[in-house]
XYZ file of C-alpha atoms in Angstrom:
655
model
C -81.804 159.054 73.816
C -79.071 158.663 76.261
C -75.517 157.584 75.384
C -75.408 155.022 78.126
C -78.295 153.060 76.720
C -76.715 153.090 73.292
C -73.434 151.781 74.716
C -75.253 149.163 76.637
C -77.001 147.929 73.490
C -73.745 147.768 71.552
C -71.993 145.905 74.327
C -74.894 143.516 74.595
C -74.821 142.779 70.874
C -71.044 142.301 70.935
C -71.289 139.891 73.804
C -74.114 138.081 72.088
C -71.960 137.660 69.002
C -69.017 136.556 71.103
C -71.153 133.947 72.846
C -72.403 132.567 69.526
C -68.871 132.433 68.229
C -67.714 130.657 71.354
C -70.491 128.117 71.021
C -69.672 127.489 67.387
C -66.003 127.095 68.161
C -66.763 124.727 70.996
C -68.927 122.559 68.757
C -66.320 122.587 66.021
C -63.649 121.617 68.545
C -65.807 118.747 69.785
C -66.440 117.515 66.275
C -62.771 117.703 65.401
C -61.797 115.879 68.567
C -64.310 113.106 67.916
C -63.187 112.874 64.298
C -59.534 112.572 65.299
C -60.413 109.920 67.868
C -62.441 107.966 65.354
C -59.643 108.156 62.759
C -57.041 107.060 65.271
C -59.203 104.195 66.503
C -59.940 103.074 62.949
C -56.242 103.109 62.031
C -55.336 101.222 65.184
C -58.018 98.597 64.610
C -57.009 98.231 60.965
C -53.389 97.706 61.927
C -54.400 95.123 64.513
C -56.500 93.264 61.935
C -53.684 93.348 59.385
C -51.211 92.070 61.961
C -53.567 89.260 62.916
C -54.110 88.248 59.276
C -50.371 88.331 58.620
C -49.725 86.117 61.623
C -52.392 83.654 60.433
C -50.954 83.472 56.908
C -47.450 83.056 58.274
C -48.604 80.252 60.543
C -50.301 78.498 57.603
C -47.176 78.828 55.456
C -45.041 77.619 58.332
C -47.256 74.537 58.740
C -47.065 73.844 55.004
C -43.303 74.231 55.012
C -42.966 71.957 58.026
C -45.153 69.331 56.325
C -43.141 69.566 53.081
C -39.923 69.307 55.069
C -41.232 66.243 56.905
C -42.281 64.628 53.615
C -38.915 65.401 52.032
C -37.057 63.961 55.007
C -39.272 60.851 54.942
C -38.739 60.367 51.187
C -35.023 60.895 51.642
C -34.895 58.313 54.430
C -36.933 55.833 52.369
C -34.726 56.413 49.325
C -31.599 55.975 51.413
C -32.944 52.736 52.899
C -33.978 51.418 49.465
C -30.592 52.378 48.033
C -28.794 50.591 50.845
C -31.030 47.523 50.422
C -30.515 47.463 46.645
C -26.786 47.976 47.072
C -26.595 45.072 49.531
C -28.689 42.887 47.210
C -26.531 43.871 44.251
C -23.355 43.053 46.163
C -24.773 39.660 47.156
C -25.877 38.915 43.583
C -22.536 40.039 42.169
C -20.747 37.863 44.697
C -22.884 34.821 43.813
C -22.503 35.523 40.087
C -18.736 35.894 40.459
C -18.568 32.602 42.335
C -20.686 30.836 39.706
C -18.619 32.409 36.945
C -15.416 31.271 38.618
C -16.803 27.740 38.972
C -17.891 27.757 35.323
C -14.486 28.999 34.220
C -12.766 26.290 36.251
C -15.074 23.652 34.788
C -14.505 25.051 31.314
C -10.746 24.903 31.841
C -11.057 21.284 32.967
C -13.163 20.481 29.907
C -10.645 22.182 27.638
C -7.866 20.155 29.245
C -9.844 16.940 28.761
C -10.573 17.869 25.145
C -6.902 18.593 24.544
C -6.036 15.201 26.037
C -8.688 13.601 23.834
C -7.281 15.347 20.770
C -3.802 14.174 21.732
C -5.096 10.601 22.001
C -6.710 10.884 18.569
C -3.521 12.359 17.131
C -1.533 9.494 18.649
C -3.989 7.020 17.161
C -3.676 8.577 13.698
C 0.107 8.638 13.996
C 0.037 4.987 15.069
C -1.990 4.069 12.004
C 0.518 5.785 9.769
C 3.396 4.042 11.551
C 1.639 0.691 11.245
C 1.019 1.248 7.539
C 4.662 2.192 7.065
C 5.855 -0.888 9.000
C 3.641 -3.189 6.978
C 4.781 -1.595 3.734
C 8.369 -2.051 4.882
C 7.645 -5.707 5.667
C 6.114 -6.169 2.236
C 9.163 -4.625 0.594
C 11.494 -6.834 2.621
C 9.484 -9.913 1.677
C 9.532 -8.867 -1.985
C 13.294 -8.369 -1.885
C 13.852 -11.745 -0.269
C 11.477 -13.499 -2.623
C 13.460 -12.156 -5.555
C 16.551 -13.993 -4.279
C 14.778 -17.256 -3.545
C 12.185 -19.270 -5.509
C 11.021 -21.575 -2.731
C 7.787 -20.873 -0.846
C 9.083 -22.525 2.342
C 12.156 -20.277 2.310
C 9.885 -17.281 1.800
C 7.732 -18.325 4.749
C 10.703 -18.812 7.102
C 12.229 -15.482 6.134
C 8.920 -13.731 6.645
C 8.559 -15.338 10.057
C 12.018 -14.115 11.046
C 11.462 -10.611 9.701
C 9.413 -9.143 12.606
C 11.877 -10.485 15.168
C 14.800 -8.891 13.331
C 13.107 -5.503 13.131
C 13.929 -3.379 16.167
C 11.053 -1.000 15.476
C 8.458 -0.925 18.221
C 4.965 -1.165 16.809
C 2.824 1.687 18.076
C -0.803 1.429 18.890
C -3.343 0.990 16.128
C -5.177 4.041 14.952
C -8.921 4.061 15.240
C -10.662 5.337 12.149
C -14.174 6.587 12.083
C -16.519 4.323 10.100
C -16.933 5.548 6.567
C -19.686 4.700 4.088
C -18.927 2.498 1.143
C -17.260 4.232 -1.733
C -15.137 3.531 -4.760
C -11.377 3.649 -4.143
C -9.281 4.211 -7.216
C -5.569 3.866 -7.758
C -3.682 6.993 -8.694
C -1.769 5.173 -11.411
C -4.902 3.944 -13.210
C -7.350 6.768 -12.387
C -7.280 8.031 -15.984
C -8.021 4.591 -17.437
C -10.743 3.615 -14.964
C -14.298 3.047 -16.107
C -16.983 5.608 -15.232
C -18.400 5.221 -11.738
C -22.118 4.392 -11.560
C -23.455 5.427 -8.148
C -26.936 5.261 -6.697
C -26.104 7.221 -3.576
C -27.811 10.581 -2.858
C -26.372 13.813 -4.200
C -25.140 14.923 -0.815
C -23.232 11.647 -0.343
C -21.622 11.678 -3.814
C -18.488 13.394 -2.576
C -15.843 11.009 -1.215
C -15.618 10.953 2.543
C -12.526 8.815 3.121
C -9.194 9.171 1.372
C -7.768 5.949 2.729
C -5.529 3.986 0.407
C -5.428 0.240 0.131
C -2.644 -1.426 2.063
C -0.772 -4.473 0.811
C -0.422 -7.392 3.202
C 1.989 -10.241 2.849
C 0.624 -13.602 1.865
C 2.617 -15.325 4.579
C 0.603 -16.229 7.667
C 3.545 -16.084 10.078
C 4.370 -12.433 9.332
C 0.725 -11.408 9.698
C 0.255 -13.233 13.000
C 3.477 -11.839 14.491
C 2.667 -8.300 13.329
C -0.912 -8.478 14.586
C 0.127 -9.862 17.974
C 2.837 -7.205 18.363
C 0.481 -4.393 17.391
C -2.308 -5.625 19.643
C -0.017 -6.196 22.632
C 1.680 -2.817 22.228
C -1.333 -0.684 21.343
C -4.091 -2.167 23.462
C -2.195 -1.654 26.729
C -1.343 1.963 25.921
C -4.835 2.706 24.620
C -6.378 1.052 27.690
C -4.216 3.101 30.072
C -5.046 6.361 28.278
C -8.744 5.496 28.181
C -8.756 4.679 31.890
C -6.953 7.942 32.670
C -9.559 9.885 30.708
C -12.434 7.943 32.282
C -11.147 8.771 35.778
C -11.266 12.493 35.000
C -14.646 12.402 33.311
C -18.045 11.894 34.939
C -19.744 8.557 34.292
C -21.155 8.397 30.790
C -23.818 5.997 29.672
C -22.042 4.194 26.843
C -24.541 3.109 24.206
C -24.606 -0.637 23.590
C -23.678 -1.233 19.954
C -26.405 -2.897 18.012
C -25.620 -6.104 16.143
C -24.347 -5.609 12.651
C -27.082 -5.722 10.105
C -26.953 -8.086 7.206
C -26.302 -6.270 3.959
C -27.796 -7.566 0.768
C -25.653 -6.480 -2.155
C -27.100 -6.534 -5.622
C -25.389 -5.589 -8.819
C -26.819 -2.513 -10.421
C -27.200 -3.946 -13.936
C -29.716 -3.777 -16.678
C -32.459 -6.358 -16.103
C -33.393 -6.503 -19.788
C -29.936 -7.504 -21.029
C -27.858 -8.933 -18.149
C -24.216 -9.726 -18.962
C -23.026 -13.327 -19.080
C -19.988 -14.732 -17.355
C -18.243 -15.643 -20.569
C -18.856 -12.116 -21.894
C -17.237 -10.338 -18.943
C -13.817 -8.763 -19.243
C -10.774 -10.600 -18.022
C -10.061 -8.117 -15.228
C -13.637 -8.416 -13.945
C -13.340 -12.196 -13.896
C -10.020 -11.965 -12.054
C -11.613 -9.692 -9.462
C -14.482 -12.128 -9.049
C -12.063 -15.062 -8.702
C -10.287 -13.129 -5.961
C -13.377 -13.534 -3.749
C -14.015 -17.234 -4.571
C -12.578 -20.520 -3.376
C -10.940 -22.978 -5.751
C -13.987 -25.245 -5.730
C -16.230 -22.281 -6.541
C -13.991 -21.408 -9.497
C -14.178 -25.034 -10.761
C -17.964 -25.068 -10.417
C -18.188 -21.763 -12.286
C -15.925 -23.124 -15.036
C -18.234 -26.132 -15.564
C -21.255 -23.984 -16.435
C -20.476 -24.124 -20.165
C -17.643 -24.880 -22.549
C -16.846 -21.231 -23.249
C -16.443 -20.435 -19.558
C -14.296 -23.544 -19.001
C -12.081 -22.522 -21.923
C -11.614 -19.035 -20.460
C -10.781 -20.443 -17.021
C -8.389 -22.942 -18.613
C -6.743 -20.142 -20.590
C -6.389 -18.063 -17.433
C -5.071 -20.741 -15.037
C -3.592 -23.311 -17.494
C 0.123 -23.583 -18.349
C -0.464 -22.751 -21.980
C 3.160 -23.591 -22.868
C 6.395 -22.425 -21.277
C 6.802 -19.919 -18.542
C 7.807 -17.243 -21.011
C 4.622 -17.683 -22.984
C 2.662 -17.538 -19.765
C 4.396 -14.326 -18.890
C 3.524 -12.970 -22.309
C -0.087 -14.058 -21.892
C -0.229 -12.402 -18.510
C 0.426 -9.073 -20.135
C -2.945 -9.298 -21.826
C -4.672 -9.337 -18.455
C -5.680 -5.800 -17.793
C -4.999 -4.519 -14.305
C -7.020 -1.358 -14.487
C -9.465 -0.483 -11.791
C -13.181 -1.102 -12.206
C -15.823 0.440 -10.042
C -19.173 -1.354 -10.236
C -21.617 0.184 -7.821
C -23.427 -2.197 -5.547
C -26.663 -1.440 -3.797
C -26.984 -2.508 -0.158
C -29.973 -2.556 2.104
C -29.508 -2.675 5.873
C -32.030 -4.822 7.734
C -32.404 -6.114 11.260
C -30.864 -3.315 13.352
C -33.367 -0.571 12.572
C -36.741 -0.127 10.941
C -35.509 2.257 8.292
C -33.358 1.098 5.396
C -29.963 2.623 4.919
C -28.326 2.509 1.523
C -24.620 2.415 0.965
C -22.292 1.353 -1.798
C -19.776 -1.480 -2.022
C -16.689 -1.015 -4.120
C -14.035 -3.178 -5.612
C -10.697 -1.844 -6.694
C -7.772 -3.678 -8.270
C -4.325 -2.309 -7.616
C -2.022 -2.687 -10.605
C 0.133 -5.809 -10.271
C 3.846 -5.732 -9.678
C 6.119 -6.241 -12.609
C 6.276 -9.834 -13.898
C 9.973 -9.900 -13.261
C 9.383 -9.784 -9.492
C 8.844 -13.467 -8.701
C 7.091 -14.270 -5.414
C 5.952 -10.713 -4.736
C 2.481 -9.918 -3.537
C -0.164 -9.991 -6.230
C -2.725 -7.371 -6.941
C -5.024 -6.621 -4.075
C -8.787 -6.255 -4.332
C -10.629 -4.426 -1.626
C -14.247 -4.966 -0.732
C -15.594 -2.166 1.428
C -19.017 -3.068 2.803
C -20.572 -0.742 5.363
C -23.470 -2.241 7.279
C -23.010 -0.696 10.688
C -21.088 2.460 11.526
C -19.594 0.819 14.606
C -18.398 -2.516 13.224
C -17.495 -2.168 9.549
C -14.184 -1.413 7.892
C -12.548 -2.046 4.538
C -11.058 -5.561 4.292
C -8.274 -6.541 1.912
C -8.157 -9.733 -0.071
C -5.378 -10.966 -2.277
C -6.578 -11.984 -5.712
C -3.924 -14.207 -7.306
C -2.765 -13.164 -10.713
C -1.301 -15.358 -13.334
C 2.293 -14.078 -13.209
C 2.590 -14.888 -9.485
C 1.204 -18.399 -9.924
C 3.653 -19.854 -12.414
C 6.531 -19.764 -9.946
C 4.446 -21.889 -7.601
C 3.260 -24.404 -10.249
C 6.795 -25.714 -10.711
C 7.180 -26.257 -6.948
C 4.001 -28.387 -6.622
C 4.353 -30.371 -9.883
C 4.787 -33.735 -8.049
C 1.543 -33.536 -6.017
C -1.128 -36.132 -6.800
C -4.640 -35.643 -7.991
C -6.039 -37.145 -4.790
C -4.246 -34.596 -2.643
C -5.527 -31.858 -4.917
C -9.087 -33.136 -4.588
C -8.786 -33.437 -0.795
C -7.313 -29.962 -0.581
C -10.143 -28.599 -2.673
C -12.765 -30.267 -0.511
C -11.105 -29.066 2.715
C -10.829 -25.568 1.309
C -14.504 -25.567 0.424
C -15.396 -26.675 3.978
C -13.276 -23.999 5.691
C -14.892 -21.338 7.886
C -16.291 -18.416 5.875
C -15.100 -14.875 6.443
C -17.441 -12.521 8.320
C -17.208 -9.995 5.561
C -18.459 -12.383 2.895
C -22.106 -11.976 3.813
C -23.227 -10.281 0.635
C -25.624 -11.663 -1.906
C -22.719 -12.177 -4.308
C -21.119 -14.703 -1.940
C -24.528 -16.242 -1.286
C -25.043 -16.814 -4.983
C -21.687 -18.534 -5.236
C -22.476 -20.620 -2.149
C -25.862 -21.515 -3.575
C -24.189 -22.585 -6.783
C -21.845 -24.831 -4.762
C -24.737 -26.314 -2.800
C -26.673 -26.918 -5.993
C -23.813 -29.002 -7.449
C -22.359 -31.085 -4.553
C -18.928 -32.632 -5.069
C -18.629 -36.418 -5.304
C -15.787 -38.765 -6.148
C -16.777 -39.189 -9.785
C -17.040 -35.463 -10.346
C -13.760 -34.876 -8.550
C -12.020 -37.495 -10.685
C -13.608 -36.015 -13.797
C -12.390 -32.518 -12.931
C -8.986 -33.816 -11.910
C -8.645 -35.623 -15.213
C -9.395 -32.403 -17.050
C -6.791 -30.421 -15.105
C -3.054 -30.748 -15.218
C -0.835 -31.013 -12.179
C 0.250 -27.413 -12.532
C -3.376 -26.259 -12.584
C -4.188 -28.354 -9.517
C -1.151 -26.990 -7.711
C -2.197 -23.467 -8.640
C -5.699 -24.140 -7.311
C -4.259 -25.593 -4.090
C -1.951 -22.611 -3.641
C -4.797 -20.234 -4.358
C -6.990 -22.029 -1.799
C -4.262 -21.835 0.839
C -3.785 -18.159 0.179
C -7.509 -17.509 0.354
C -7.754 -19.352 3.652
C -4.827 -17.366 5.052
C -6.343 -14.108 3.872
C -9.711 -15.029 5.361
C -8.070 -15.697 8.727
C -6.176 -12.438 8.447
C -9.355 -10.612 7.487
C -11.179 -12.158 10.447
C -8.410 -11.081 12.838
C -8.312 -7.598 11.377
C -12.108 -7.387 11.559
C -12.104 -8.387 15.235
C -9.310 -5.937 15.932
C -11.135 -3.251 14.020
C -14.355 -3.908 15.948
C -12.500 -3.603 19.258
C -10.849 -0.383 18.189
C -14.154 0.884 16.799
C -15.790 0.169 20.165
C -12.984 2.078 21.894
C -13.405 4.881 19.379
C -17.144 4.895 20.043
C -16.444 5.248 23.751
C -14.007 8.054 23.066
C -16.499 9.687 20.698
C -19.254 9.388 23.299
C -16.932 11.000 25.845
C -16.094 13.721 23.334
C -19.762 14.297 22.544
C -20.515 14.414 26.261
C -17.746 16.950 26.782
C -18.912 18.994 23.797
C -22.476 18.895 25.131
C -21.273 19.934 28.577
C -19.192 22.728 27.072
C -22.192 23.898 25.061
C -24.312 23.773 28.209
C -21.640 25.738 30.030
C -21.467 28.253 27.187
C -25.256 28.539 27.312
C -25.091 29.036 31.072
C -22.299 31.591 30.653
C -24.303 33.426 27.981
C -27.337 33.372 30.280
C -25.141 34.674 33.107
C -23.809 37.411 30.827
C -27.376 38.317 29.869
C -28.336 38.381 33.544
C -25.334 40.576 34.270
C -26.388 42.859 31.421
C -29.909 43.033 32.801
C -28.577 43.670 36.302
C -26.303 46.394 34.909
C -29.268 47.929 33.110
C -31.341 47.716 36.287
C -28.496 49.287 38.249
C -28.238 52.070 35.661
C -31.989 52.703 35.842
C -31.848 52.613 39.642
C -28.966 55.033 39.581
C -30.993 57.329 37.356
C -33.924 57.108 39.782
C -31.603 57.707 42.717
C -30.018 60.666 40.924
C -33.477 62.060 40.170
C -34.544 61.606 43.780
C -31.303 63.170 44.987
C -31.903 66.149 42.707
C -35.477 66.393 43.934
C -34.329 66.217 47.559
C -31.747 68.914 46.890
C -34.425 71.088 45.289
C -36.698 70.559 48.277
C -33.828 71.333 50.625
C -33.121 74.545 48.738
C -36.820 75.447 48.851
C -36.873 74.578 52.540
C -33.848 76.805 53.139
C -35.491 79.649 51.229
C -38.732 79.139 53.146
C -36.868 79.091 56.446
C -35.157 82.338 55.511
C -38.497 83.837 54.485
C -40.009 82.576 57.731
C -37.226 84.185 59.762
C -37.554 87.444 57.814
C -41.333 87.374 58.178
C -41.025 86.630 61.872
C -38.638 89.560 62.256
C -41.051 91.739 60.322
C -43.867 90.496 62.535
C -41.880 91.306 65.651
C -41.026 94.723 64.266
C -44.659 95.286 63.321
C -45.772 94.151 66.765
C -43.184 96.427 68.376
C -44.200 99.314 66.150
C -47.837 98.615 66.839
C -47.141 98.493 70.547
C -45.213 101.731 70.357
C -47.909 103.335 68.236
C -50.564 102.066 70.602
C -48.625 103.544 73.528
C -48.171 106.831 71.688
C -51.804 106.872 70.676
C -52.783 106.095 74.262
C -50.625 108.893 75.509
C -52.036 111.212 72.872
C -55.530 110.097 73.702
C -54.874 110.641 77.403
C -53.413 114.053 76.649
C -56.360 114.942 74.483
C -58.718 113.711 77.131
C -56.956 115.756 79.771
C -56.919 118.734 77.449
C -60.573 118.173 76.708
C -61.287 117.973 80.431
C -59.411 121.212 81.032
C -61.159 122.846 78.086
C -64.502 121.683 79.382
C -63.657 123.048 82.795
C -62.574 126.331 81.254
C -65.643 126.322 79.067
C -67.824 125.694 82.066
C -66.185 128.548 83.981
C -66.462 130.781 80.949
C -70.049 129.668 80.495
C -70.869 130.525 84.093
C -69.199 133.893 83.672
C -70.996 134.433 80.430
C -74.281 133.418 81.993
C -73.710 135.967 84.737
C -72.776 138.555 82.165
C -75.759 137.562 80.030
C -78.006 137.964 83.047
C -76.487 141.322 83.857
C -76.709 142.256 80.214
C -80.300 141.178 80.124
C -80.965 143.262 83.202
C -79.184 146.153 81.568
C -81.103 145.495 78.366
C -84.339 145.494 80.314
C -83.347 148.759 82.005
C -82.258 150.169 78.726
C -85.458 148.942 77.114
C -87.407 150.697 79.838
C -85.360 153.775 79.255
C -85.873 153.374 75.538
C -89.594 153.082 76.050
C -89.525 156.193 78.228
C -87.476 157.957 75.587
C -89.864 156.839 72.892
C -92.762 158.060 74.898
C -90.984 161.312 75.402
C -90.181 161.432 71.760
C -93.789 160.692 70.909
C -94.874 163.421 73.147
C -92.293 165.702 71.740
C -93.304 164.807 68.235
C -96.782 165.450 68.867
C -95.788 168.748 70.360
C -93.555 169.445 67.471
C -96.183 168.502 64.986
C -98.557 170.802 66.525
C -96.000 173.560 66.475
C -94.977 172.859 62.904
C -98.191 173.486 61.561
C -97.676 176.891 62.678
C -94.287 177.340 61.043
C -92.093 175.629 58.362
C -89.163 175.819 60.635
C -90.836 173.697 62.970
C -91.584 171.286 60.137
C -87.924 170.957 59.274
C -87.107 170.279 62.859
C -89.773 167.659 62.936
C -88.362 165.959 59.852
C -84.919 166.063 61.301
C -86.189 164.423 64.417
């Protein structure tokens, strides 16, 4: 075996191994290059997808934020417009309410001024009544003082006529009193000795309503006429002027037309089983009854029976000297009695109204005062609240009559009879419309007066008794005229008071209406204030909500800006990375191209070497075959020689 063939085989195997290694390395390099390219492409695509998704999400969030911002701005604009509208409406309502409130306050001030004027008028009227009562009491005292110094009735009359002219006091206007229901009026001096009051009025009307006291009037007609004319002339003009001044300031008021006074039927509340008789009555009761009767009525009552005639004769007869008469007069009780009378109002309304009529006797003046006013009996009959008032009558008492009997002692019986007849035919008083007066009138009509009866009665009476009856008749006629005048005056003043009361009620009603309107306005203001407070709460809530949305919008805008910056940075980074990756890819491609070119050149060289190596291998193989053949030949030669010697065998084994 030659060394060259062995070297050739070793070189061939080394080159074969080198070629396999180069192929493996080339494949590994290709795989690595493809793997790197795939990884880079995957990363690039993933980044692009992530960037695209981020941009989409940011666009969606931006659209949502823009929509929320638009809604918030729209709500804010609507809230601002509603607030401005409500504020304008509130200002207009407050302005109208303030104007109405100012008008109501002005009207209320006017009403208060009118009420104060009305109260002043009423106070003036009450003060006038007190002044009038004081003036009349002063006149009565003056008349009493002058009658003490003179015993003649004519002198008394002339002095009383001159008294009002001598008084420099100006009579104020007459006070108008509100109509009061009938009640019992008692004198303070005889309140402890008065009989118990029997009343049929309801429990709620049992308490006294009026505290008016009876007023004494003079029994001289001249003083009463002068006083009444002065009072009416002085008070009516002033009251008319004040009423006109008030009416000018007030709106027109429908004055109710007063209904005609109803006729009151008065019945004594007595026991029907055992009625009292005239002759059994007390002396003071009889004197009170005689105070409301004419002289002819008293004579007719006296002729009912002998006992009654004896009592009348004992009351009005001389009975001896003047001293004895004065002593007898002390037996006549002057305490106050209070029989309760039951009245029923008819004619003016369908429903019956019950009231009470009272009679009160004021204690007489001392018997030493000759010519003074006698005890006064008051009959208070209320039939209509607009036309009734207490009326005073003078009931002659025995002490005041004896001074007059001596003056008329020379009058004849015929004159007495004529005076009695004329007195019985005189006009009746308007207040004597009760059943008590009707019974007396019916008794008079049942027993008409004729000449024989008049002569018979005149023969039974003395001149002093006839003179007393005449004087009593004259006084009754004067008192009836005075009562009629006072009643007319009272009706006029009551009508004026009704007008004033209607005005007052109208003003009170208007004030109440104004107070109701003011309270309603205050309630409306309260409601408006509550509505304003609630609106302010809503506005505050909306303002807070708008501020929250603005803060959120600001935060979102900041996030949007930051995200946009991040997006730009990511896009820039991606662009830079893409450029770098492109450059790297281009470099790798160029490197790959160069490597491929080198590999191709190396491959060509290796192919040439492989071919040469194969040729060498073939030559070497041929040489090897030749060597093997030689060896085979040699072996065979050796084997043949070895059989001949062991040395040759060892050489053969070695070979």
